[in-house]
Coordinates of C-alpha atoms and ligand atoms in Angstrom, one line a residue:
X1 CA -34.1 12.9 11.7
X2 CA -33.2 13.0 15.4
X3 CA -30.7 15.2 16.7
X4 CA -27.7 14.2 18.8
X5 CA -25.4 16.2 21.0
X6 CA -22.2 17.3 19.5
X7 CA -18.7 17.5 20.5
X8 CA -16.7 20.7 20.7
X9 CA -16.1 21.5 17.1
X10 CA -14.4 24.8 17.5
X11 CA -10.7 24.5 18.0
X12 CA -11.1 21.7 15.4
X13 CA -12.3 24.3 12.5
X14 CA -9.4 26.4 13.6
X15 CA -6.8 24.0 13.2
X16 CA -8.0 22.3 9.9
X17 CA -5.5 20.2 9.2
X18 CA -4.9 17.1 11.1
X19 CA -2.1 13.8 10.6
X20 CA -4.0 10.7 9.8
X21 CA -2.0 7.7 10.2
X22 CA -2.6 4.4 9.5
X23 CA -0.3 1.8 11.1
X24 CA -0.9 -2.2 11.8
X25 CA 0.2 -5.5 10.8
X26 CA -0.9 -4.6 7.6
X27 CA 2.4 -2.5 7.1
X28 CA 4.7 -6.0 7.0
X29 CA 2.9 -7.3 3.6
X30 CA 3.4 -3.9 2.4
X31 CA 0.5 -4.2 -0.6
X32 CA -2.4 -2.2 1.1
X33 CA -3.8 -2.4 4.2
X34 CA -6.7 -4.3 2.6
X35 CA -4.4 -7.1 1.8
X36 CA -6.4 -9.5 3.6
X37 CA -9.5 -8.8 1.7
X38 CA -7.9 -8.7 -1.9
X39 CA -5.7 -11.8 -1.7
X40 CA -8.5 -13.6 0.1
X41 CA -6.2 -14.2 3.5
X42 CA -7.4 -16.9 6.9
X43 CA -6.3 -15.7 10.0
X44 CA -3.9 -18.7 10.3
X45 CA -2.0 -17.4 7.1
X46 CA -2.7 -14.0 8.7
X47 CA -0.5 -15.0 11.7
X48 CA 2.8 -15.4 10.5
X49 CA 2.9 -11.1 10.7
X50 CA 1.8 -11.0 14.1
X51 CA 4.3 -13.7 14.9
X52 CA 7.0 -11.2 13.6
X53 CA 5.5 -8.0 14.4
X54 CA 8.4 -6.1 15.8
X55 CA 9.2 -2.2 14.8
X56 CA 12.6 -1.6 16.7
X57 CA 12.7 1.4 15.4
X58 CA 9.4 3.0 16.4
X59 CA 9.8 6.9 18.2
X60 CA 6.6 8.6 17.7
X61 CA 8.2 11.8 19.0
X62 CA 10.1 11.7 15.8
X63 CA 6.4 11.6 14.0
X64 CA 4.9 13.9 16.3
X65 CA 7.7 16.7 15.4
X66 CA 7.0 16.2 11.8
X67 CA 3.4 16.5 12.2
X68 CA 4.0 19.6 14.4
X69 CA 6.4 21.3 11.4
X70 CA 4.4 20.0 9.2
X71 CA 1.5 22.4 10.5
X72 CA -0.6 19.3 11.8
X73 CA -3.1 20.3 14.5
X74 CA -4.2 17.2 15.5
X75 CA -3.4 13.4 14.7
X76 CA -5.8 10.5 14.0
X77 CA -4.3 6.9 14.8
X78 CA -5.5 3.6 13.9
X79 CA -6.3 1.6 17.2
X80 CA -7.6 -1.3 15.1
X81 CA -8.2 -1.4 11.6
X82 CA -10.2 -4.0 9.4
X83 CA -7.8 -6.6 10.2
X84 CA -8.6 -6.8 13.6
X85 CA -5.8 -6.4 15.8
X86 CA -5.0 -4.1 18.3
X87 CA -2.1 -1.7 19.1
X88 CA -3.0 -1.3 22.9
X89 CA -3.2 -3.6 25.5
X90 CA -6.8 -4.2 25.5
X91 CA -8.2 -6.4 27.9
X92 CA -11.0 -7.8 25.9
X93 CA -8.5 -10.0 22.9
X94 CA -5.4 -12.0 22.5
X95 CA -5.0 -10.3 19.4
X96 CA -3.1 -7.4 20.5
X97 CA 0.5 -5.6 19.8
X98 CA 1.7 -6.5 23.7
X99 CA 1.6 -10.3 22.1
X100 CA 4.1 -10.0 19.8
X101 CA 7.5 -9.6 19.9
X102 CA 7.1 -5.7 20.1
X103 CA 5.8 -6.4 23.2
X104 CA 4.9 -2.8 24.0
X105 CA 1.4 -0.5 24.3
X106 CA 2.4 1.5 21.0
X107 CA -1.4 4.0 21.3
X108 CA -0.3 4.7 24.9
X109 CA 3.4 6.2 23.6
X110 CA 2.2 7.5 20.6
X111 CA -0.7 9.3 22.8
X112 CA 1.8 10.3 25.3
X113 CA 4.6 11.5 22.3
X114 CA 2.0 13.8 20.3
X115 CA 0.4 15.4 23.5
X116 CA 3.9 16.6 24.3
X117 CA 3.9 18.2 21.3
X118 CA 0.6 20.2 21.6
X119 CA -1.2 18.1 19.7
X120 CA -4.4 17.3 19.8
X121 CA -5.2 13.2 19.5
X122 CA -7.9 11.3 17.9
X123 CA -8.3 7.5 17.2
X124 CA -9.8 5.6 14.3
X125 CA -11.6 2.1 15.1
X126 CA -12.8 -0.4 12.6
X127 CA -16.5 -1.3 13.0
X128 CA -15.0 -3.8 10.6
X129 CA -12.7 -6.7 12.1
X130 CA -11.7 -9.6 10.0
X131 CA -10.5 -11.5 12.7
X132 CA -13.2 -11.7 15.2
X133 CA -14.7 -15.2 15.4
X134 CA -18.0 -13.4 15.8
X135 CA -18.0 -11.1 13.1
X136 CA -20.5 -12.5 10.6
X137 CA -18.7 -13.5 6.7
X138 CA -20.1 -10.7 4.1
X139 CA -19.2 -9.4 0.9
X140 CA -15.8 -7.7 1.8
X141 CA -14.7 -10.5 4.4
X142 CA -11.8 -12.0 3.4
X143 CA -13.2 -15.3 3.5
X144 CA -16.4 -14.9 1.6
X145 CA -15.8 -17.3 -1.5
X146 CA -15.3 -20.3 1.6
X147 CA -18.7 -22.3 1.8
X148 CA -18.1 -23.7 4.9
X149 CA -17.5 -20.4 6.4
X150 CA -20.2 -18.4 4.7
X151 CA -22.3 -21.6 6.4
X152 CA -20.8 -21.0 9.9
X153 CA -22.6 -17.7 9.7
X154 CA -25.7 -19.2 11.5
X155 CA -23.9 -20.1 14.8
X156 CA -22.0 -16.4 15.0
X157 CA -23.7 -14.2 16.9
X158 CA -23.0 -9.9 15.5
X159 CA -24.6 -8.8 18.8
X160 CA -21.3 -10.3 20.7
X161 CA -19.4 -8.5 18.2
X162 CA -21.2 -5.3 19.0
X163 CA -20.7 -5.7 22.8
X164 CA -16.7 -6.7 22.0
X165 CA -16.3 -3.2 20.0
X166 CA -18.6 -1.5 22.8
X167 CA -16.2 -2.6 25.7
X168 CA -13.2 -1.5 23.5
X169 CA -14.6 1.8 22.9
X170 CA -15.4 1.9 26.9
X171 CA -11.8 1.1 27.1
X172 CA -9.9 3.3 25.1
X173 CA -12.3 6.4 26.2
X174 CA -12.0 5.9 29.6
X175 CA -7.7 4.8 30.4
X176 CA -6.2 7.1 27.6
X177 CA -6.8 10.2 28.5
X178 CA -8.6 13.0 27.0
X179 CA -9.6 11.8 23.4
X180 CA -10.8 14.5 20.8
X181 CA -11.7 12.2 17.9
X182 CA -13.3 9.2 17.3
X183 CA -13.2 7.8 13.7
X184 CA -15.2 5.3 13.2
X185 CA -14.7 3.6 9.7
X186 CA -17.4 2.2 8.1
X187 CA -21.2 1.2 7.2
X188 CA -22.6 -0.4 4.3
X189 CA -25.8 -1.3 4.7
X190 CA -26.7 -0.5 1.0
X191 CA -24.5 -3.7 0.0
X192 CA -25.5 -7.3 0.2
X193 CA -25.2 -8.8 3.3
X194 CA -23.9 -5.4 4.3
X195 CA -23.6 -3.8 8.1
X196 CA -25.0 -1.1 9.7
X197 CA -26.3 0.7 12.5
X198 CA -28.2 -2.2 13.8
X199 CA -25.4 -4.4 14.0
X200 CA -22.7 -1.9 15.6
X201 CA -26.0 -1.1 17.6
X202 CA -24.5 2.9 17.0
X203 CA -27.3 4.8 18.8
X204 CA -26.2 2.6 22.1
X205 CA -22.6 3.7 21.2
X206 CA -22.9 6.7 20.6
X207 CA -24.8 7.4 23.7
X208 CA -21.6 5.5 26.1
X209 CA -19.1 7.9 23.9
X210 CA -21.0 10.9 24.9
X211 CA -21.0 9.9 28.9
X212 CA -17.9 9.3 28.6
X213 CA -15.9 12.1 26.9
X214 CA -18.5 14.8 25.9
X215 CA -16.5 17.0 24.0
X216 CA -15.0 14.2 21.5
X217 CA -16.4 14.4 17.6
X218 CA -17.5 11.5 16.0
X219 CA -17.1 11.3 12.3
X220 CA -20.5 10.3 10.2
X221 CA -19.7 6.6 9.5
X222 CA -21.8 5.1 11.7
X223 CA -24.9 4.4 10.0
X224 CA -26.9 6.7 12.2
X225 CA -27.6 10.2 10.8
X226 CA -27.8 13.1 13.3
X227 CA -25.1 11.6 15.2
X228 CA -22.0 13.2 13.2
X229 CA -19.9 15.9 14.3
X230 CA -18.6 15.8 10.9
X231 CA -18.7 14.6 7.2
X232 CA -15.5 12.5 6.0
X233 CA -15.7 12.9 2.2
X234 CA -12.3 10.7 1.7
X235 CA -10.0 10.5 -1.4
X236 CA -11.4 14.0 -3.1
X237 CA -12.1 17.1 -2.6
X238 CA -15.8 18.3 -2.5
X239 CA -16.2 21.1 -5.4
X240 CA -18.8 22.9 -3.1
X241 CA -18.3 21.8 0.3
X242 CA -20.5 19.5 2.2
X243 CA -23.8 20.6 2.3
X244 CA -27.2 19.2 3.9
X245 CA -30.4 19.8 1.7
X246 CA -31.2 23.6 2.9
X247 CA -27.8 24.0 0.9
X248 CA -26.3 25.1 4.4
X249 CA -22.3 24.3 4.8
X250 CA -22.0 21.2 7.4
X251 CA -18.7 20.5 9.2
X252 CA -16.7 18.2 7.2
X253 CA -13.1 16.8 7.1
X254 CA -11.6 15.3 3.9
X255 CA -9.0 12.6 4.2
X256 CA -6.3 11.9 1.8
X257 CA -3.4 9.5 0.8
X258 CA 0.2 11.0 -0.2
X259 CA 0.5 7.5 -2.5
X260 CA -3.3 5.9 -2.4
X261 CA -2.7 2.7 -0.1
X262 CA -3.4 4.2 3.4
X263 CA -1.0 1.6 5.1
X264 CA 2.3 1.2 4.2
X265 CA 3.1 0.0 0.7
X266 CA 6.3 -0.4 -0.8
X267 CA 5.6 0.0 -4.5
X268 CA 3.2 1.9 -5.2
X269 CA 4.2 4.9 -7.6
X270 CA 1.0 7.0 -7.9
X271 CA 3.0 9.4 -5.1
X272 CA 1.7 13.1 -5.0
X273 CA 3.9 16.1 -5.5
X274 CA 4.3 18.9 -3.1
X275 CA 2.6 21.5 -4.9
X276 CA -0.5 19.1 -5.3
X277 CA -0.3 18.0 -1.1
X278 CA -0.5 21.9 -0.7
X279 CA -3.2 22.0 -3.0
X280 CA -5.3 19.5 -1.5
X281 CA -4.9 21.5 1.6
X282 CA -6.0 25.1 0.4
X283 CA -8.6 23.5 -1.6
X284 CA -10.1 22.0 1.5
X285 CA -10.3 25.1 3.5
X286 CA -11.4 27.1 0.4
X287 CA -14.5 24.9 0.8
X288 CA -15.1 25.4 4.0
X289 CA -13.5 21.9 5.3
X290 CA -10.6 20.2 7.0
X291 CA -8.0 18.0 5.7
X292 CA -7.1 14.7 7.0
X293 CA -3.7 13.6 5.2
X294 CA -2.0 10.1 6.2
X295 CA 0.8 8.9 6.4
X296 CA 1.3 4.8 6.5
X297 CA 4.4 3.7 8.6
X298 CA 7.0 1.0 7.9
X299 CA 6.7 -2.3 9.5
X300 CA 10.3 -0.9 12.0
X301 CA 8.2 1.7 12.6
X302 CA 9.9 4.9 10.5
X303 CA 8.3 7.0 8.0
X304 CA 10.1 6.6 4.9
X305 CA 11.8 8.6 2.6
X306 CA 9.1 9.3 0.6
X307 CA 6.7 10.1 3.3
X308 CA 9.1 13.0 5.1
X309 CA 9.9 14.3 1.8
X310 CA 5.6 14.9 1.3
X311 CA 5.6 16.4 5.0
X312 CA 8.6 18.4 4.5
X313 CA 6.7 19.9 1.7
X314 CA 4.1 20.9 4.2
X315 CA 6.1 22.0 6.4
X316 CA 8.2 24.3 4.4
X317 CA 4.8 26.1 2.6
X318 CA 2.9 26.1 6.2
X319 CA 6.1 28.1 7.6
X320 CA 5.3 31.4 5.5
X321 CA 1.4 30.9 5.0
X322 CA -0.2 29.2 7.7
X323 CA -1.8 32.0 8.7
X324 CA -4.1 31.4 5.0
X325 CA -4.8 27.9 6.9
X326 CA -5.9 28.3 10.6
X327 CA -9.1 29.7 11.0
X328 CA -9.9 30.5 7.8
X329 CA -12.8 29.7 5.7
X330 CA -14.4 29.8 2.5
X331 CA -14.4 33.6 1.4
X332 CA -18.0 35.6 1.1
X333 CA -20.3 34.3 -1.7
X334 CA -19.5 37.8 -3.5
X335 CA -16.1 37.5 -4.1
X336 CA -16.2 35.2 -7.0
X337 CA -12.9 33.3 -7.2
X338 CA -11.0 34.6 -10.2
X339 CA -9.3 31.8 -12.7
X340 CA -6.8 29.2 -11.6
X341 CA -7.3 30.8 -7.8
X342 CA -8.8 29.7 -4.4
X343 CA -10.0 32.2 -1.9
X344 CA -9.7 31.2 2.0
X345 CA -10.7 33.8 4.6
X346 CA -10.9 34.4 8.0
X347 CA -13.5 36.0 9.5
X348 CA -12.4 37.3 12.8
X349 CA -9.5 39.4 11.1
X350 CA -11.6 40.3 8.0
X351 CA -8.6 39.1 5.9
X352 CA -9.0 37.5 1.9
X353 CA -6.4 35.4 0.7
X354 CA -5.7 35.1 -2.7
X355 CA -4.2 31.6 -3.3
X356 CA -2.7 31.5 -7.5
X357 CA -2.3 27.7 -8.4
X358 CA -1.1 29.2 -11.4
X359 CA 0.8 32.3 -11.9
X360 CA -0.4 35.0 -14.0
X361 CA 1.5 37.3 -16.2
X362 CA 1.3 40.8 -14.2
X363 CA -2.4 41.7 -13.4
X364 CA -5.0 39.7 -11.8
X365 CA -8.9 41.1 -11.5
X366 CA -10.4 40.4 -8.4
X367 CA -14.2 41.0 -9.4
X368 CA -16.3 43.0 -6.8
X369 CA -13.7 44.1 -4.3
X370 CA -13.5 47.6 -5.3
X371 CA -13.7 49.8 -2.7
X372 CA -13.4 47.3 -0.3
X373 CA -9.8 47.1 0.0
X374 CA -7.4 48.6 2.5
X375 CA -3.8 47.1 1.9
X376 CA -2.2 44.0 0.4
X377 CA 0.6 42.0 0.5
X378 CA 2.5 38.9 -1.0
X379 CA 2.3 36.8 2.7
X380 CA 5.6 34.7 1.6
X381 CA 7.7 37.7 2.3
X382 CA 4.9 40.7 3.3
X383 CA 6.3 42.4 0.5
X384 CA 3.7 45.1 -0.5
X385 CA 1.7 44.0 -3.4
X386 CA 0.0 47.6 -5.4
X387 CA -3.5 47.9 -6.0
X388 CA -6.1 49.7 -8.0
X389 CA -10.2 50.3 -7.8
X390 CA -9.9 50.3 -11.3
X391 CA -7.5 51.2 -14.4
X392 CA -7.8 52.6 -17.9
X393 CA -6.5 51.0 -20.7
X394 CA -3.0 52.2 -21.7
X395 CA -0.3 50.4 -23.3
X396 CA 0.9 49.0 -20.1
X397 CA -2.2 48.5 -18.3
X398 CA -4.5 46.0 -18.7
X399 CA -8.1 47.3 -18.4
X400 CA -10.1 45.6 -15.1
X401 CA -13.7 44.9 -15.4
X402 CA -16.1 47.4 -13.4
X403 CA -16.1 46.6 -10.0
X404 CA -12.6 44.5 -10.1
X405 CA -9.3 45.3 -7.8
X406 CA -6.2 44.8 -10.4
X407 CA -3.0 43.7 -8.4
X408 CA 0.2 44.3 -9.8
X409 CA 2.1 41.2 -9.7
X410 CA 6.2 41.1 -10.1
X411 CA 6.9 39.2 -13.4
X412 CA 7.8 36.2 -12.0
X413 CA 6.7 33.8 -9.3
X414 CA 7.7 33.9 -5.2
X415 CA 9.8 30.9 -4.8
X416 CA 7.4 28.5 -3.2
X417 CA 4.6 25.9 -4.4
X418 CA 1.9 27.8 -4.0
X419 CA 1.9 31.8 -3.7
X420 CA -0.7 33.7 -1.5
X421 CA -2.2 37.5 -1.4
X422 CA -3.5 38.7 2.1
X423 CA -6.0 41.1 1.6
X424 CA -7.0 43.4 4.5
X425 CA -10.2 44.5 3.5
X426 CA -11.8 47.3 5.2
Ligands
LIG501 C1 -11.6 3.3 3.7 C2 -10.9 2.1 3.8 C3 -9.7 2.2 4.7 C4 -9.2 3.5 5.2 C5 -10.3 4.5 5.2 C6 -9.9 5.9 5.6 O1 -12.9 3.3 4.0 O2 -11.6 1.0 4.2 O3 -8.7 1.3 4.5 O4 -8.9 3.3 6.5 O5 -11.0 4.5 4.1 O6 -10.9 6.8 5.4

């Protein structure tokens, strides 16, 4: 395997949670932002949306304030998505958000509105594009079951593609600022008549996106490995982590959907709860990884009801626990986690914390943290939480295993989603 140069992953493992959103012409249809493949769509019936795209009521500094309450570190923006077309002005297409009615560079101001916020910003490109004359019919092209088209195949030329995507890339690194993500989205040279590293020509690519921003990480969907600053595990979280074959932890970010369309769509009902979006998040970090959650825009360019409710959830659990978020990690191999709990921890303050997904009735064991303890506390409230190395069995006290630390838990549960125990240990 060849090795690559990598990007500067450390503020990114301390802010572990990121906004992914997914915005485009795709947000008008409102059925999934793969619209164009499932119902089989030509550009010419494709058109009538970019011949309407107009979101009069777009103000990412609306966005970039939830994202910032919602605890969101960084934000990772769909400059083009398999559709093809464009929200900045790019020089190199037609097909781009300054020609329709909208009329305006809607990257630039979203760029512009998180920065202001303190946010770090990131962008997601297609390798895939739908719409690019050059862009060679395959399996998941929306035109695949159209002989003449599959036949037009021999007179497009993929290497013009590449060198289209390559002087995009060149564009957006180089006239919007610092960048500190690039998410690049995706290979599948396993599939017939897939597309990979030789037609995205990826070691060239990456090479231009390390001259020109250094420090930006590159996720690992370019068909090249060695080349990732970081696994994108997407829709799950891994039970163990990502790890390479030495069984070492790698870098990784999951992504996630509040709904499971990542663009905008109107009915679906398969909507997450609050308690299971904070979930997703302390489950991520308990493994060691980041999380990636999206949100999919309306076609006037608001976040819906539905969406602020989700991030309002977020941002009303990161207010008291956060500090169980940044920075933190998964805990030391010997603290086994104890039922219906996830450990994070953060090893420059030597601090456990005990997250219960589930409430217990009084006690909970924490196996082999006796004598290892110096204070805890409920972090909702920093209410003192008592401890003991170990207890004897009388009528009111549940007997802990050897080696445990037995909490004392009130009766009933904090009022919030998902209660956490910071444990200083010494
Ligand atoms: C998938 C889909 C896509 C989405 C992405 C996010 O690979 O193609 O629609 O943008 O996942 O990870």
């Amino acid at each position: 395997m060849s090795e690559y140069p990598h990007g500067d992953r450390s503020w990114w493992q301390e802010a572990r949670f990121g906004m992914f959103i997914h915005w485009g012409l795709y947000a008008m249809p409102a059925r999934h932002e793969w619209i164009r493949n499932y119902e089989h769509i030509s550009n010419e019936d494709y058109q009538k949306y970019f011949d309407r795209f107009d979101p009069d009521m777009y103000n990412p500094a609306e966005w970039a304030r939830m994202a910032r309450a919602a605890g969101m570190k960084y934000v990772v923006f769909t400059a083009k998505h398999h559709e093809g077309f464009c929200m900045w002005d790019s020089k190199y297409t037609d097909y781009k958000v300054t020609n329709t009615p909208c009329g305006r560079d809607l990257l630039r101001e979203l760029l512009e509105a998180f920065r202001a916020e303190g946010i770090r910003t990131g962008l997601y490109y297609s390798l895939i594009d739908w719409h690019h004359p050059e862009f060679t019919v395959d399996d998941y092209h929306p035109l695949r079951d159209v002989a003449e088209e599959n036949e037009r195949n021999k007179s497009r030329d993929m290497s013009k593609y590449a060198e289209y995507m390559h002087n995009q890339v060149t564009e957006l690194l180089t006239e919007y600022g610092k960048i500190d993500v690039i998410w690049f989205d995706f290979s599948y040279p396993q599939s017939e008549r897939g597309k990979g590293h030789n037609d995205w020509k990826s070691e060239d690519l990456i090479k231009l996106i390390r001259k020109l921003q250094p420090d930006i990480l590159i996720d690992d969907r370019l068909d090249l490995p060695g080349s990732a600053d970081f696994q994108s595990p997407e829709q799950y979280v891994p039970s163990n982590g990502i790890r390479n074959e030495k069984g070492e932890l790698l870098p990784w970010e999951g992504c996630q959907t509040f709904s499971g369309s990542w663009g905008y769509h109107r009915d679906e009902s398969s909507w997450k709860n609050n308690k299971m979006l904070v979930e997703i998040l302390i489950r991520n970090v308990s493994r060691g990884g980041n999380l990636l959650m999206n949100v999919g825009p309306t076609a006037r360019g608001y976040l819906d009801h539905r969406a602020v409710a989700a991030l309002d959830g977020y941002a009303e659990w990161m207010k008291y626990h956060a500090r169980s978020i940044y920075g933190c990690t998964l805990a030391p191999a010997e603290f086994p986690e104890p039922e219906n709990c996830r450990y994070t921890y953060n090893p420059k303050t030597n601090r456990l914390y005990l997250h219960l997904l589930v409430w217990p009735f009084k006690f909970i064991h924490l196996p082999n943290l006796a004598g290892k303890v110096e204070y805890v506390q409920l972090l909702t409230d920093g209410s003192e939480i008592l401890f003991r190395d170990s207890s004897t069995a009388v009528h009111m006290n549940e007997s802990a295993p050897a080696g445990a630390v037995s909490l004392d838990l009130p009766p009933i549960q904090p009022n919030t989603e998902i209660p956490v125990i910071e444990i200083f240990l010494k």
